[in-house]
Amino acid sequence: MQREDRVIGKRAWLLLAGVLMFAAIAAMRGTFGGTFIFDDYSLLALPRFFDNPLLPFWHEHVEGGLHYRPMGLALWWISERLFGSTPWPHYLLNAALLGAVAISLWRVVALVSAREGLAFALALIFVVHPIATGTTAWLSNRFELLAALFGLLALGQAWRYRTLQSNSSLVAALILFACGLCAKENTVALISAAFVFWWWPTVARPAWFDRRQLACLWLVALVVLWLMVRKAVLSAHGTDALFAAKPAWLLFRDGMSAWLFKLPSYLLLIPRLGLATGIAFALGGICLMAFALRGARQNWAPDRVAILSAGLAIVAVAAIVQWPRTGLVLMNLKFGSDAFLDVLAARYYFMAALGFIVVIAALSASSPRVGSGSTQRGLAWVTTGLLLIPLFAVSQHLSRSYRGATLEQARFDRAAVDAIDQRTLPANDCQIYLLGTDSKLFGFYADPAVKALTLHLAEVSRCFIQTEIAPWYHLVAASEVERAHSAPFTPVRVGDDNLAPIVLGDGALLFVNTPPDAKPPLGSGSVFLAWQDGAFVDIGDEVRAGRRTIPFACFRPPSQCP
């Protein structure tokens, strides 16, 4: 493709990269006063139980045994050592990762389209889009950001291999893709784009079968090797547990249909736009569409077709690879109905959004210049501004709403830690019951939340912590594994087997239920605390005297409940 923009110098490069990083941090500023929630506590607590950050590379490490993400967990290990349980540095790290993703996206689009201005504008739009900021706001999505960063860096090397046939670019692409796969499995979406880059002919090499096409075998070998390592490290229980809720074909049908039907809402933000922002966004969208339609009428050289095909491949594979989760989660969500849920679901469209940016770049990057260059650039930046204002406004609203939701939930977590850390905990058979909050979300993560925040992990790690429901899992000292078979617990069943514990370093993830008819032990090892006036207070005497009972319940899929 013919270059229309001059090559930018080092100072301009640093300035524009700084703008993208600043935009990422500015778009995320609404979250900086928030705290942890859900899986954040699990990922913060788990690294406290092992000393070697490389251990997850050869050991099962994600609850349920469904995912192989050692690179992401290694980053959590580093950030926990650096920042502890102070939330704002973790949010700043996520924002910096988003900025790095945007910079990498800018460079990849500039490389493949030969249009610096177009590439920068598209990266700027991406970095403030609620899909990007929503994904970044939930700290647990650090896996997604890391995978996108490695994948985009690899994609740039893949394009260089397409154009220069450089062995160093081939090796660099494979290494970076391997790192991306170890961060999160949806890196395969970007690998599919590299496959298209290498398979599609060029003007200089029009043959459909030469050295570049043979290099596609390295991509296939990389994915196969990753699958083999994943199978060797992970148990089969994760997949069995997933398909126990729904048959695979039903999950695929529900997941794909939910992803497709909700895609327009997440991309176009229709339920979240007011009158003024809606008009601005509509005008910007019309102008962008006009650029794309005008560009689509220009010459379609092989490189341009390859870019378009690669972008579409990213979108398609990103949708397909997530179908087990979208079939369980996304079909029950509606964009615009709850800001907190909008943030949690944004990750399902993050990788696809990168693909859409590549598609727009391919459509808009017309080879011949049409009309005045200054007029064209001016209209392009007006279009960018019309899109940025509503996108930034919606991102700010979602960030602030998400911050409020985390702070609301955190009052239980902090109060539980305060109450537990002030006590002398029993040395044997320690069980702590945190009662009366009426919050299933707190109950589902109560155990790892306390162990992520406590100052006395050595003592607290011996204890099983639960509310009226058993948490998704207990994270305890490895020496306590056998206690999962004692009252009031029963193992979580997956088909005909129990869901096996995961031992990692000095800790263990245990999966148990508390049946509705279970009775808690009333000995000295049990601690009973109830939520009263914003704090947890001791009600052990009431429970032991029979004046207060514990109505246990199951908050798992029906197939996993006793």
Coordinates of C-alpha atoms in Angstrom, one line a residue:
M1 CA 0.0 0.0 0.0
Q2 CA 1.3 3.5 -0.9
R3 CA 2.4 5.6 2.0
E4 CA 0.4 8.9 2.3
D5 CA 1.7 10.1 5.7
R6 CA 5.4 11.0 6.2
V7 CA 7.3 8.9 8.6
I8 CA 7.2 10.5 12.0
G9 CA 10.3 11.3 13.9
K10 CA 11.3 10.0 17.4
R11 CA 10.1 13.1 19.2
A12 CA 6.7 12.9 17.5
W13 CA 6.5 9.2 18.2
L14 CA 7.1 9.7 21.9
L15 CA 4.7 12.6 22.0
L16 CA 1.9 10.6 20.3
A17 CA 2.6 7.6 22.5
G18 CA 2.4 9.8 25.5
V19 CA -1.0 11.1 24.3
L20 CA -2.4 7.6 24.1
M21 CA -1.0 6.7 27.5
F22 CA -2.5 9.9 29.0
A23 CA -5.8 9.1 27.3
A24 CA -5.9 5.6 28.8
I25 CA -5.2 7.0 32.3
A26 CA -7.7 9.8 31.9
A27 CA -10.4 7.5 30.7
M28 CA -9.7 5.2 33.7
R29 CA -9.4 7.9 36.4
G30 CA -13.0 7.3 37.6
T31 CA -11.9 3.8 38.9
F32 CA -8.8 5.0 40.9
G33 CA -10.8 5.5 44.1
G34 CA -12.3 2.0 43.9
T35 CA -11.2 -1.3 45.4
F36 CA -11.1 -5.0 44.6
I37 CA -14.1 -7.2 43.8
F38 CA -14.9 -10.8 42.8
D39 CA -11.9 -12.6 41.2
D40 CA -9.6 -9.7 42.1
Y41 CA -9.4 -11.1 45.7
S42 CA -8.6 -14.6 44.4
L43 CA -5.8 -13.3 42.2
L44 CA -4.5 -11.1 45.0
A45 CA -4.6 -13.8 47.6
L46 CA -3.2 -16.7 45.6
P47 CA 0.3 -15.3 45.0
R48 CA 0.7 -15.0 48.8
F49 CA 0.9 -18.8 49.0
F50 CA 3.8 -19.4 46.7
D51 CA 7.3 -17.9 46.4
N52 CA 8.2 -18.8 42.8
P53 CA 6.3 -16.7 40.3
L54 CA 7.1 -19.3 37.6
L55 CA 5.4 -22.1 39.4
P56 CA 2.0 -21.6 37.6
F57 CA 3.7 -22.4 34.3
W58 CA 3.9 -26.1 35.2
H59 CA 1.2 -26.3 37.9
E60 CA -2.6 -25.9 37.8
H61 CA -3.4 -22.4 39.2
V62 CA -6.9 -21.1 38.2
E63 CA -9.9 -22.1 40.2
G64 CA -11.9 -24.9 38.6
G65 CA -9.0 -26.0 36.5
L66 CA -10.5 -24.5 33.3
H67 CA -7.8 -22.0 32.2
Y68 CA -4.0 -22.0 31.7
R69 CA -2.8 -18.4 32.3
P70 CA 0.6 -18.5 34.0
M71 CA 1.9 -15.3 32.5
G72 CA -1.0 -13.3 33.9
L73 CA -0.7 -14.9 37.3
A74 CA 3.0 -14.2 37.3
L75 CA 2.2 -10.5 36.8
W76 CA -0.3 -10.7 39.7
W77 CA 2.5 -12.2 41.8
I78 CA 4.8 -9.3 41.0
S79 CA 2.1 -6.6 41.5
E80 CA 1.1 -8.2 44.9
R81 CA 4.7 -8.0 46.0
L82 CA 5.0 -4.4 44.9
F83 CA 1.7 -3.0 45.8
G84 CA 0.2 -5.4 48.4
S85 CA -3.5 -4.8 48.9
T86 CA -3.5 -1.0 48.1
P87 CA -6.0 -0.8 45.2
W88 CA -4.9 2.4 43.3
P89 CA -1.5 1.1 42.1
H90 CA -3.3 -2.0 40.7
Y91 CA -5.7 0.3 38.8
L92 CA -2.9 2.4 37.5
L93 CA -1.1 -0.7 36.3
N94 CA -4.2 -1.8 34.4
A95 CA -4.5 1.7 32.9
A96 CA -0.9 1.6 31.9
L97 CA -1.4 -1.8 30.2
L98 CA -4.3 -0.4 28.3
G99 CA -2.1 2.5 27.2
A100 CA 0.5 0.1 26.0
V101 CA -2.1 -1.9 24.1
A102 CA -3.3 1.3 22.4
I103 CA 0.3 2.2 21.5
S104 CA 0.9 -1.3 20.1
L105 CA -2.4 -1.1 18.1
W106 CA -1.3 2.3 16.7
R107 CA 2.0 0.9 15.5
V108 CA 0.5 -2.2 14.0
V109 CA -2.2 -0.3 12.1
A110 CA 0.4 2.3 10.9
L111 CA 2.7 -0.5 9.8
V112 CA 0.0 -2.4 7.8
S113 CA -1.9 0.6 6.4
A114 CA 1.0 3.0 5.9
R115 CA -1.2 5.8 7.4
E116 CA 0.2 7.3 10.6
G117 CA -2.7 9.7 11.1
L118 CA -5.4 7.1 10.5
A119 CA -3.7 4.6 12.8
F120 CA -3.3 7.1 15.6
A121 CA -6.9 8.3 15.4
L122 CA -8.2 4.7 15.5
A123 CA -6.0 3.9 18.5
L124 CA -7.3 7.0 20.3
I125 CA -10.9 6.0 19.6
F126 CA -10.2 2.5 20.9
V127 CA -8.5 3.5 24.1
V128 CA -11.5 5.6 25.3
H129 CA -14.2 3.2 24.1
P130 CA -16.2 1.6 27.0
I131 CA -15.3 -1.9 25.7
A132 CA -11.6 -1.0 26.4
T133 CA -12.1 0.9 29.6
G134 CA -14.7 -1.5 30.9
T135 CA -12.4 -4.4 30.4
T136 CA -9.6 -2.5 32.1
A137 CA -11.7 -1.4 35.1
W138 CA -12.1 -4.9 36.3
L139 CA -8.6 -5.7 37.6
S140 CA -9.0 -9.4 37.0
N141 CA -9.0 -8.7 33.2
R142 CA -5.3 -8.1 33.4
F143 CA -5.0 -11.4 31.6
E144 CA -6.9 -9.9 28.6
L145 CA -4.7 -6.8 28.5
L146 CA -1.5 -8.8 28.7
A147 CA -2.7 -11.2 25.9
A148 CA -3.6 -8.2 23.7
L149 CA -0.3 -6.5 24.3
F150 CA 1.8 -9.6 23.4
G151 CA -0.5 -10.5 20.5
L152 CA -0.3 -7.0 18.9
L153 CA 3.5 -6.9 19.3
A154 CA 3.6 -10.3 17.6
L155 CA 1.3 -9.2 14.9
G156 CA 3.6 -6.4 14.0
Q157 CA 6.4 -8.9 13.6
A158 CA 4.2 -11.1 11.5
W159 CA 3.6 -8.3 9.1
R160 CA 7.3 -7.6 8.9
Y161 CA 7.8 -11.3 8.0
R162 CA 5.2 -11.0 5.3
T163 CA 6.9 -8.1 3.7
L164 CA 10.6 -8.7 4.4
Q165 CA 10.8 -12.5 4.9
S166 CA 13.0 -11.9 7.9
N167 CA 13.8 -14.9 10.1
S168 CA 14.2 -12.7 13.1
S169 CA 10.7 -11.4 12.7
L170 CA 9.4 -15.0 12.4
V171 CA 11.1 -16.0 15.6
A172 CA 10.0 -12.8 17.4
A173 CA 6.4 -13.4 16.3
L174 CA 6.3 -17.0 17.6
I175 CA 7.9 -16.1 20.9
L176 CA 5.5 -13.1 21.5
F177 CA 2.5 -15.3 20.5
A178 CA 3.6 -17.9 23.0
C179 CA 3.7 -15.3 25.7
G180 CA 0.2 -14.2 24.7
L181 CA -1.2 -17.7 24.9
C182 CA 0.3 -18.0 28.4
A183 CA -1.5 -14.8 29.3
K184 CA -4.9 -15.8 28.0
E185 CA -6.2 -18.3 25.4
N186 CA -8.0 -15.7 23.2
T187 CA -4.6 -14.8 21.8
V188 CA -5.5 -17.3 19.1
A189 CA -7.7 -14.5 17.6
L190 CA -4.5 -12.5 16.8
I191 CA -2.7 -15.7 15.7
S192 CA -5.4 -16.2 13.1
A193 CA -4.6 -12.7 11.8
A194 CA -1.0 -13.7 11.4
F195 CA -2.0 -16.8 9.6
V196 CA -3.9 -14.6 7.1
F197 CA -0.9 -12.3 6.7
W198 CA 1.4 -15.2 5.9
W199 CA -1.0 -17.1 3.7
W200 CA -2.3 -14.3 1.5
P201 CA -0.2 -13.5 -1.6
T202 CA 1.6 -10.2 -2.1
V203 CA 2.2 -8.2 -5.3
A204 CA 5.9 -9.2 -5.2
R205 CA 5.2 -12.9 -4.4
P206 CA 1.8 -13.8 -6.0
A207 CA 2.1 -17.5 -5.5
W208 CA -0.3 -19.2 -3.0
F209 CA 2.3 -21.6 -1.8
D210 CA 5.8 -20.4 -0.9
R211 CA 8.0 -19.8 2.2
R212 CA 5.4 -17.6 3.9
Q213 CA 2.7 -20.2 3.6
L214 CA 5.0 -22.8 5.0
A215 CA 5.6 -20.5 8.0
C216 CA 1.9 -20.9 8.8
L217 CA 2.8 -24.4 10.0
W218 CA 4.8 -22.8 12.8
L219 CA 1.7 -21.1 14.0
V220 CA -0.3 -24.3 13.9
A221 CA 2.6 -26.1 15.8
L222 CA 2.6 -23.3 18.4
V223 CA -1.1 -23.7 19.1
V224 CA -0.9 -27.5 19.2
L225 CA 2.1 -27.3 21.6
W226 CA 0.2 -24.9 23.8
L227 CA -2.8 -27.2 23.9
M228 CA -0.6 -30.1 24.8
V229 CA 1.0 -28.2 27.7
R230 CA -2.4 -27.0 28.8
K231 CA -3.7 -30.6 28.8
A232 CA -0.7 -31.9 30.8
V233 CA -1.0 -29.2 33.4
L234 CA -4.7 -28.9 33.9
S235 CA -7.1 -31.6 35.1
A236 CA -10.2 -32.6 33.2
H237 CA -12.5 -31.3 36.0
G238 CA -12.7 -27.8 34.7
T239 CA -14.2 -28.8 31.4
D240 CA -16.4 -31.4 33.1
A241 CA -17.8 -28.7 35.5
L242 CA -18.4 -26.3 32.6
F243 CA -20.4 -28.8 30.6
A244 CA -22.3 -30.1 33.6
A245 CA -24.4 -26.9 33.5
K246 CA -25.3 -27.2 29.8
P247 CA -24.4 -29.5 27.0
A248 CA -21.6 -28.3 24.8
W249 CA -23.8 -27.7 21.7
L250 CA -26.3 -25.7 23.7
L251 CA -23.5 -23.6 25.2
F252 CA -22.1 -22.9 21.7
R253 CA -25.5 -22.0 20.4
D254 CA -26.4 -19.7 23.3
G255 CA -22.9 -18.2 23.5
M256 CA -22.6 -17.3 19.8
S257 CA -26.2 -16.0 19.5
A258 CA -25.8 -13.9 22.7
W259 CA -22.5 -12.5 21.5
L260 CA -23.8 -11.5 18.1
F261 CA -27.1 -10.1 19.3
K262 CA -25.5 -7.9 22.0
L263 CA -22.6 -6.8 19.8
P264 CA -24.3 -3.7 18.3
S265 CA -25.2 -2.4 21.8
Y266 CA -21.7 -2.7 23.1
L267 CA -20.1 -1.2 20.0
L268 CA -22.6 1.6 19.4
L269 CA -23.6 2.4 23.1
I270 CA -27.1 3.1 22.1
P271 CA -28.7 2.6 25.5
R272 CA -26.0 4.7 27.2
L273 CA -26.1 7.9 25.0
G274 CA -28.0 11.1 25.9
L275 CA -29.4 13.4 23.2
A276 CA -26.3 15.6 22.7
T277 CA -23.8 12.7 22.9
G278 CA -26.0 10.6 20.7
I279 CA -26.1 13.2 18.0
A280 CA -22.3 13.7 18.2
F281 CA -21.7 10.0 18.0
A282 CA -24.1 9.6 15.1
L283 CA -22.5 12.3 13.2
G284 CA -19.0 10.9 13.9
G285 CA -20.2 7.4 12.9
I286 CA -21.7 8.7 9.6
C287 CA -18.4 10.5 8.7
L288 CA -16.4 7.4 9.6
M289 CA -18.7 5.4 7.4
A290 CA -18.3 7.9 4.6
F291 CA -14.5 7.6 4.8
A292 CA -14.7 3.8 4.8
L293 CA -17.1 3.7 1.8
R294 CA -15.0 6.1 -0.2
G295 CA -11.9 4.1 0.6
A296 CA -13.6 0.8 -0.3
R297 CA -14.1 2.1 -3.9
Q298 CA -10.3 2.4 -4.4
N299 CA -7.8 -0.1 -5.5
W300 CA -7.8 -3.4 -3.5
A301 CA -4.2 -4.6 -3.7
P302 CA -3.3 -8.0 -2.1
D303 CA -2.0 -6.3 1.0
R304 CA -5.2 -4.5 1.6
V305 CA -7.3 -7.6 1.1
A306 CA -5.0 -9.4 3.6
I307 CA -5.5 -6.6 6.2
L308 CA -9.3 -6.7 5.8
S309 CA -9.4 -10.5 6.0
A310 CA -7.1 -10.5 9.1
G311 CA -9.4 -8.1 10.9
L312 CA -12.4 -10.2 10.1
A313 CA -10.6 -13.3 11.3
I314 CA -9.8 -11.6 14.7
V315 CA -13.5 -10.7 15.2
A316 CA -14.7 -14.2 14.3
V317 CA -12.1 -16.2 16.3
A318 CA -12.5 -13.9 19.3
A319 CA -16.2 -14.6 19.3
I320 CA -15.8 -18.4 18.8
V321 CA -13.1 -19.0 21.4
Q322 CA -15.2 -17.5 24.2
W323 CA -18.4 -19.4 23.5
P324 CA -18.3 -21.5 26.7
R325 CA -18.3 -18.4 28.9
T326 CA -20.7 -16.3 26.8
G327 CA -23.1 -19.2 26.7
L328 CA -23.3 -19.1 30.5
V329 CA -22.9 -15.4 31.3
L330 CA -23.5 -13.0 28.4
M331 CA -27.0 -14.2 27.4
N332 CA -28.3 -13.1 30.8
L333 CA -26.9 -9.5 30.5
K334 CA -28.3 -6.5 28.7
F335 CA -26.1 -3.5 27.9
G336 CA -27.4 -0.3 29.5
S337 CA -29.5 -1.9 32.3
D338 CA -26.7 -2.0 34.9
A339 CA -23.4 -0.1 34.7
F340 CA -21.6 -2.6 36.9
L341 CA -22.6 -5.5 34.7
D342 CA -21.7 -3.6 31.6
V343 CA -18.2 -3.3 32.9
L344 CA -18.0 -7.0 33.7
A345 CA -19.2 -8.1 30.3
A346 CA -17.0 -5.7 28.3
R347 CA -14.1 -8.2 28.1
Y348 CA -16.1 -10.5 25.8
Y349 CA -15.8 -7.8 23.1
F350 CA -12.3 -6.5 23.8
M351 CA -10.3 -8.7 21.4
A352 CA -13.0 -8.4 18.7
A353 CA -12.8 -4.6 19.1
L354 CA -9.1 -4.8 18.0
G355 CA -10.3 -6.7 14.9
F356 CA -12.9 -4.0 14.1
I357 CA -10.2 -1.4 14.2
V358 CA -8.1 -3.4 11.7
V359 CA -11.2 -3.7 9.5
I360 CA -11.8 0.0 9.6
A361 CA -8.2 0.7 8.8
A362 CA -8.4 -1.6 5.7
L363 CA -11.5 0.1 4.5
S364 CA -10.4 3.6 5.1
A365 CA -6.7 3.4 3.9
S366 CA -7.4 4.1 0.3
S367 CA -4.2 4.1 -1.8
P368 CA -4.7 7.2 -4.1
R369 CA -5.3 10.6 -2.5
V370 CA -8.7 12.0 -3.2
G371 CA -9.3 15.8 -2.7
S372 CA -7.3 18.2 -0.7
G373 CA -4.9 16.7 1.8
S374 CA -5.5 19.4 4.4
T375 CA -9.3 19.3 4.0
Q376 CA -9.3 15.5 4.3
R377 CA -7.2 15.6 7.5
G378 CA -9.3 18.3 9.0
L379 CA -12.5 16.3 8.4
A380 CA -10.8 13.2 9.8
W381 CA -10.0 15.0 13.0
V382 CA -13.5 16.5 13.3
T383 CA -14.8 12.9 12.9
T384 CA -12.4 11.7 15.6
G385 CA -13.5 14.4 18.0
L386 CA -17.2 13.7 17.4
L387 CA -16.6 10.1 18.4
L388 CA -14.2 10.7 21.3
I389 CA -16.5 13.0 23.3
P390 CA -19.5 10.5 23.7
L391 CA -17.1 7.6 24.1
F392 CA -15.2 9.3 26.9
A393 CA -18.4 10.4 28.6
V394 CA -19.8 6.9 28.7
S395 CA -16.5 5.5 29.9
Q396 CA -16.4 8.0 32.7
H397 CA -19.9 7.1 33.8
L398 CA -19.2 3.4 33.8
S399 CA -15.9 3.9 35.7
R400 CA -17.5 5.9 38.4
S401 CA -20.4 3.4 38.7
Y402 CA -18.0 0.5 38.9
R403 CA -16.0 2.3 41.6
G404 CA -19.2 2.8 43.6
A405 CA -20.1 -0.9 43.3
T406 CA -16.7 -2.0 44.5
L407 CA -16.8 0.3 47.5
E408 CA -20.3 -0.9 48.4
Q409 CA -19.1 -4.5 48.4
A410 CA -15.8 -3.7 50.1
R411 CA -17.5 -2.6 53.3
F412 CA -18.1 -6.3 54.1
D413 CA -14.6 -7.4 53.2
R414 CA -12.9 -4.7 55.3
A415 CA -15.2 -5.2 58.3
A416 CA -14.5 -9.0 58.1
V417 CA -10.8 -8.5 58.1
D418 CA -10.9 -6.0 61.0
A419 CA -13.0 -8.4 63.1
I420 CA -10.8 -11.5 62.3
D421 CA -7.5 -9.8 62.7
Q422 CA -8.4 -8.6 66.2
R423 CA -9.1 -12.1 67.4
T424 CA -6.9 -14.9 68.6
L425 CA -7.8 -17.6 66.2
P426 CA -8.1 -21.3 67.2
A427 CA -5.1 -23.4 66.4
N428 CA -7.1 -26.4 65.4
D429 CA -10.2 -27.0 63.2
C430 CA -10.6 -23.2 62.6
Q431 CA -13.9 -22.3 60.9
I432 CA -15.2 -18.7 60.7
Y433 CA -18.8 -17.9 59.8
L434 CA -19.6 -14.4 58.6
L435 CA -23.4 -14.2 58.9
G436 CA -26.3 -11.8 58.2
T437 CA -25.0 -9.7 55.3
D438 CA -27.6 -11.0 52.8
S439 CA -25.0 -10.6 50.1
K440 CA -24.4 -13.6 48.0
L441 CA -21.6 -11.9 46.2
F442 CA -19.7 -11.4 49.4
G443 CA -20.4 -15.0 50.4
F444 CA -19.1 -16.3 47.1
Y445 CA -15.7 -14.7 47.6
A446 CA -15.5 -14.2 51.4
D447 CA -12.7 -16.7 52.0
P448 CA -10.2 -15.4 49.4
A449 CA -11.2 -11.8 50.1
V450 CA -10.1 -12.1 53.8
K451 CA -6.9 -13.9 52.8
A452 CA -6.1 -11.2 50.3
L453 CA -6.4 -8.4 52.9
T454 CA -5.4 -9.9 56.2
L455 CA -2.2 -8.9 57.9
H456 CA -2.0 -12.3 59.6
L457 CA -2.0 -14.7 56.7
A458 CA -0.1 -17.5 58.6
E459 CA -2.9 -17.7 61.2
V460 CA -5.9 -17.0 58.9
S461 CA -4.8 -19.5 56.2
R462 CA -5.6 -22.3 58.6
C463 CA -9.2 -21.2 58.7
F464 CA -12.2 -22.1 56.5
I465 CA -14.2 -18.9 56.0
Q466 CA -17.8 -18.8 54.8
T467 CA -21.2 -17.1 55.1
E468 CA -24.5 -18.9 54.9
I469 CA -23.2 -20.2 51.5
A470 CA -19.9 -21.8 50.8
P471 CA -17.6 -19.6 48.7
W472 CA -16.6 -20.6 45.2
Y473 CA -13.6 -22.1 46.8
H474 CA -11.6 -22.0 50.1
L475 CA -8.0 -20.9 49.8
V476 CA -6.3 -22.5 52.8
A477 CA -2.9 -23.8 53.9
A478 CA -2.0 -27.0 52.1
S479 CA -1.9 -28.8 55.5
E480 CA -5.7 -28.3 55.8
V481 CA -6.8 -30.1 52.7
E482 CA -8.2 -33.2 54.5
R483 CA -10.6 -31.0 56.5
A484 CA -12.6 -30.5 53.4
H485 CA -14.2 -33.9 54.1
S486 CA -15.3 -33.0 57.7
A487 CA -18.6 -31.4 58.8
P488 CA -20.4 -29.3 57.8
F489 CA -18.8 -29.6 54.3
T490 CA -19.5 -32.0 51.4
P491 CA -17.4 -32.1 48.3
V492 CA -18.6 -30.4 45.1
R493 CA -19.5 -33.1 42.6
V494 CA -18.7 -33.0 38.9
G495 CA -20.4 -35.9 37.2
D496 CA -19.5 -39.0 39.1
D497 CA -16.4 -37.5 40.7
N498 CA -15.6 -34.9 43.3
L499 CA -14.0 -31.6 42.2
A500 CA -10.4 -32.2 43.1
P501 CA -8.4 -29.7 45.2
I502 CA -5.7 -27.6 43.6
V503 CA -2.5 -27.4 45.6
L504 CA -0.2 -24.6 44.6
G505 CA 2.9 -23.8 46.8
D506 CA 1.9 -23.6 50.4
G507 CA -1.8 -23.2 49.6
A508 CA -4.7 -25.2 48.3
L509 CA -8.0 -24.4 46.6
L510 CA -10.8 -26.5 48.0
F511 CA -14.2 -26.9 46.5
V512 CA -16.9 -27.7 49.0
N513 CA -20.6 -27.2 49.7
T514 CA -22.5 -26.6 52.9
P515 CA -25.8 -28.6 52.6
P516 CA -29.0 -26.9 53.8
D517 CA -29.4 -29.4 56.6
A518 CA -25.8 -29.2 57.7
K519 CA -24.9 -28.2 61.3
P520 CA -21.7 -26.3 62.0
P521 CA -19.3 -27.6 64.6
L522 CA -19.9 -25.9 68.0
G523 CA -16.5 -26.5 69.5
S524 CA -13.8 -24.0 70.3
G525 CA -12.5 -24.1 66.7
S526 CA -15.6 -22.4 65.3
V527 CA -16.0 -18.6 65.3
F528 CA -19.4 -17.0 64.6
L529 CA -19.6 -13.4 63.6
A530 CA -22.7 -11.5 62.5
W531 CA -23.2 -8.2 60.6
Q532 CA -24.6 -5.5 62.8
D533 CA -24.4 -1.8 62.4
G534 CA -21.6 -1.9 59.9
A535 CA -19.4 -4.3 61.7
F536 CA -19.1 -8.0 62.4
V537 CA -19.7 -8.9 66.1
D538 CA -19.3 -12.2 68.0
I539 CA -22.6 -14.2 68.3
G540 CA -20.9 -17.5 69.3
D541 CA -22.9 -17.7 72.6
E542 CA -26.2 -17.4 70.7
V543 CA -25.3 -20.1 68.2
R544 CA -24.1 -22.5 70.8
A545 CA -27.1 -21.9 73.0
G546 CA -29.4 -22.7 70.0
R547 CA -30.9 -19.2 69.9
R548 CA -29.6 -18.6 66.4
T549 CA -29.4 -21.1 63.6
I550 CA -27.5 -20.9 60.3
P551 CA -29.7 -21.3 57.2
F552 CA -27.1 -22.8 54.8
A553 CA -27.8 -22.6 51.1
C554 CA -26.0 -23.5 47.8
F555 CA -25.1 -20.8 45.3
R556 CA -23.7 -23.0 42.6
P557 CA -25.2 -24.5 39.4
P558 CA -27.9 -27.1 40.4
S559 CA -25.7 -29.9 39.1
Q560 CA -23.0 -29.0 41.7
C561 CA -25.3 -28.6 44.7
P562 CA -26.0 -31.4 47.2

